[in-house]
Amino acid sequence: ARIDVTPLAPTVEVDGAALPAALTDRFAGCRYVLYVGRHDPYKGLGLLFDAFARVKDAEGARDVCIVVAGARDERYGYAEQLERLDLRHRVHFLDYVASGQLSALYANAAAFVFPSLYEGFGLPPLDAMRHGVPVLCSDRSSLPEVVGDGALTVNPEDPGEFASALHRVLTDATLRETLVARGLQRQRQFSWSHTAARTVECYRRALAHASR
């Protein structure tokens, strides 16, 4: 009774911009799975790489690479893991990406994946849904409540389950179409005007209670 839940909303506008030539050249010949966020261990990047290693040579995934967008943090070096998994040429780290370029990255992705073990909310999956991209998402903390049926949710700490789900998203056309349609519908339930209205109402109730 003393808690008000105020959801957030998508943050990256769909601007229709094309991928910059430098990135088009870098990803030439491959479809890419996009991850956007920090590199901290709780974000699950290492889990993603382990899962991808299981399907990288499977039918329907041989032309796929992973693109990681987000400020690099040298405290968490993944080079040794990628070398061990023979993924160093299949994973591209882009560092910080400006919002306009980020919109193009979302829009051109084959899929968006978010294997985080903990999120207070989780904005990137909604941004991906807004861009009409199928989303594969962790089933942990706040994420299932945010994505609803608009994403395929999976246990990120089960490499086999994670790998199987990733392969399905990449190869099952019917599943992809379903996720895109549901994702677009789901993200429409969140707006910043709604966030603002809920926040103002929360303040009003708090002030009214304090004045009694």
C-alpha positions as MATLAB code, in Angstrom:
seq = 'ARIDVTPLAPTVEVDGAALPAALTDRFAGCRYVLYVGRHDPYKGLGLLFDAFARVKDAEGARDVCIVVAGARDERYGYAEQLERLDLRHRVHFLDYVASGQLSALYANAAAFVFPSLYEGFGLPPLDAMRHGVPVLCSDRSSLPEVVGDGALTVNPEDPGEFASALHRVLTDATLRETLVARGLQRQRQFSWSHTAARTVECYRRALAHASR';
ca = [
       0.000    0.000    0.000;
       3.004    2.301    0.426;
       4.591    1.518   -2.937;
       3.727    3.011   -6.329;
       5.104    1.290   -9.418;
       5.958    3.752  -12.183;
       7.074    2.014  -15.396;
       9.458    3.625  -17.865;
       9.170    3.668  -21.673;
      11.249    3.200  -24.851;
      14.068    5.715  -25.168;
      15.448    5.341  -28.715;
      13.375    7.017  -31.424;
      12.907    5.195  -34.720;
      14.550    7.556  -37.206;
      14.879    5.378  -40.314;
      18.572    6.173  -40.737;
      20.755    3.709  -42.592;
      23.719    1.999  -41.005;
      26.896    4.054  -41.498;
      29.138    2.739  -44.259;
      31.877    1.915  -41.748;
      29.553   -0.505  -39.954;
      28.082   -1.920  -43.156;
      31.608   -2.781  -44.279;
      32.494   -4.206  -40.869;
      29.468   -6.530  -40.828;
      29.694   -7.415  -44.529;
      28.465  -10.911  -45.223;
      26.846  -11.513  -41.853;
      23.568  -10.984  -40.071;
      24.011   -9.778  -36.538;
      22.479  -10.365  -33.143;
      22.550   -7.123  -31.146;
      23.218   -6.577  -27.447;
      23.029   -3.068  -25.956;
      24.239   -2.307  -22.448;
      27.042   -2.444  -19.946;
      29.660   -5.193  -19.745;
      29.318   -6.021  -16.048;
      29.128   -9.772  -15.338;
      25.500   -9.533  -14.167;
      24.556   -8.418  -17.668;
      25.257  -11.927  -18.933;
      27.581  -11.241  -21.875;
      29.723  -14.231  -20.961;
      26.589  -16.394  -20.898;
      25.640  -15.093  -24.341;
      29.039  -15.983  -25.765;
      28.874  -19.491  -24.287;
      25.437  -20.035  -25.822;
      26.427  -18.611  -29.205;
      29.450  -20.919  -29.356;
      27.028  -23.858  -29.319;
      25.117  -22.701  -32.409;
      27.654  -20.687  -34.404;
      28.235  -23.543  -36.850;
      24.632  -24.768  -36.974;
      22.471  -24.507  -40.071;
      20.955  -21.034  -40.194;
      23.554  -19.465  -37.901;
      26.806  -19.750  -39.825;
      26.392  -16.249  -41.244;
      25.587  -14.685  -37.855;
      27.807  -12.506  -35.696;
      27.222  -10.713  -32.401;
      27.389   -6.930  -32.066;
      27.910   -5.478  -28.600;
      27.016   -1.786  -28.248;
      27.874   -0.006  -25.017;
      30.814    1.673  -23.335;
      33.685   -0.766  -22.962;
      34.864   -1.527  -19.451;
      38.363   -2.941  -19.330;
      37.704   -4.487  -15.924;
      35.756   -7.185  -17.731;
      37.914   -8.543  -20.516;
      36.197  -11.140  -22.679;
      39.109  -11.696  -25.046;
      40.262  -14.920  -23.397;
      36.757  -16.402  -23.456;
      36.234  -15.456  -27.105;
      39.596  -16.958  -28.039;
      38.774  -20.179  -26.209;
      35.374  -20.407  -27.930;
      36.793  -19.495  -31.347;
      34.528  -16.450  -31.509;
      36.986  -13.580  -31.748;
      36.052  -12.924  -35.399;
      32.317  -13.357  -34.781;
      31.895  -10.774  -31.990;
      32.180   -7.021  -32.632;
      32.514   -4.525  -29.776;
      31.391   -1.046  -30.813;
      31.885    0.887  -27.559;
      29.481    3.824  -26.929;
      27.015    4.423  -29.776;
      25.170    7.733  -30.312;
      21.359    7.560  -30.370;
      20.954    8.048  -34.135;
      23.383    5.270  -34.944;
      21.810    3.109  -32.244;
      18.425    3.341  -33.955;
      19.971    2.038  -37.170;
      21.680   -0.788  -35.267;
      18.376   -1.864  -33.750;
      16.464   -1.656  -37.015;
      18.950   -3.755  -38.983;
      19.536   -6.475  -36.400;
      18.472  -10.051  -37.078;
      17.544  -10.292  -33.391;
      18.096   -8.544  -30.089;
      19.312  -10.500  -27.082;
      19.340   -9.406  -23.443;
      20.731  -12.109  -21.106;
      20.899   -9.936  -17.989;
      20.655  -11.620  -14.582;
      19.302   -8.509  -12.862;
      17.508   -5.371  -14.055;
      15.599   -2.714  -12.170;
      13.527   -2.220  -15.332;
      15.286   -3.064  -18.607;
      14.919   -0.456  -21.360;
      16.829   -2.028  -24.300;
      14.289   -4.826  -24.952;
      11.521   -2.232  -25.329;
      13.713   -0.183  -27.671;
      14.327   -3.284  -29.782;
      10.599   -4.082  -29.880;
       9.920   -0.515  -30.984;
      12.210   -1.097  -33.968;
      10.411   -4.287  -35.011;
      13.168   -6.669  -33.951;
      12.516  -10.117  -32.421;
      13.717  -10.158  -28.799;
      15.280  -12.990  -26.802;
      15.363  -11.992  -23.159;
      16.377  -13.292  -19.752;
      13.590  -14.593  -17.534;
      15.097  -12.919  -14.449;
      14.038  -10.083  -12.095;
      11.898   -7.346  -13.694;
      12.321   -8.433  -17.309;
       9.383  -10.867  -17.713;
       7.046   -8.233  -16.270;
       8.345   -5.624  -18.718;
       8.416   -7.683  -21.919;
       5.242   -9.699  -21.298;
       4.560  -11.933  -24.298;
       6.509   -9.590  -26.581;
       9.761  -11.529  -26.178;
      10.971  -15.084  -25.916;
      12.200  -15.433  -22.325;
      14.798  -17.990  -21.297;
      17.036  -19.011  -18.402;
      20.345  -17.340  -19.329;
      22.326  -19.633  -17.004;
      21.318  -22.771  -18.920;
      23.643  -22.729  -21.972;
      21.692  -25.444  -23.787;
      18.323  -23.763  -23.318;
      19.774  -20.366  -24.197;
      21.506  -21.707  -27.319;
      18.364  -23.533  -28.473;
      16.242  -20.391  -28.047;
      18.793  -18.282  -29.927;
      18.830  -20.747  -32.814;
      15.017  -20.749  -32.946;
      14.877  -16.958  -33.097;
      17.397  -16.955  -35.932;
      15.796  -19.719  -38.009;
      12.067  -19.993  -37.248;
      10.340  -17.465  -39.508;
       6.937  -17.952  -37.857;
       8.376  -17.367  -34.396;
      10.189  -14.257  -35.606;
       7.011  -12.798  -37.108;
       5.078  -13.560  -33.920;
       7.706  -11.927  -31.703;
       7.880   -8.834  -33.890;
       4.092   -8.389  -33.880;
       3.763   -8.991  -30.144;
       6.761   -6.799  -29.396;
       5.367   -3.852  -31.316;
       2.072   -4.237  -29.477;
       3.759   -4.607  -26.093;
       5.967   -1.523  -26.354;
       2.919    0.618  -27.136;
       1.734    0.012  -23.566;
       4.612    2.151  -22.284;
       4.890    5.912  -22.786;
       6.697    8.760  -21.044;
       3.444   10.713  -20.719;
       2.030    7.782  -18.762;
       5.212    7.658  -16.654;
       4.899   11.376  -15.901;
       1.199   11.152  -15.026;
       1.776    8.205  -12.675;
       4.661   10.023  -11.010;
       2.682   13.228  -10.484;
      -0.223   11.263   -9.027;
       2.152    9.519   -6.632;
       3.497   12.893   -5.435;
      -0.017   14.239   -5.006;
      -1.047   11.320   -2.833;
       2.122   11.612   -0.783;
       1.585   15.339   -0.219;
      -2.059   14.851    0.653;
      -1.136   12.207    3.206;
       1.612   14.398    4.687;
      -0.795   17.330    5.171;
      -3.255   15.304    7.270;
];
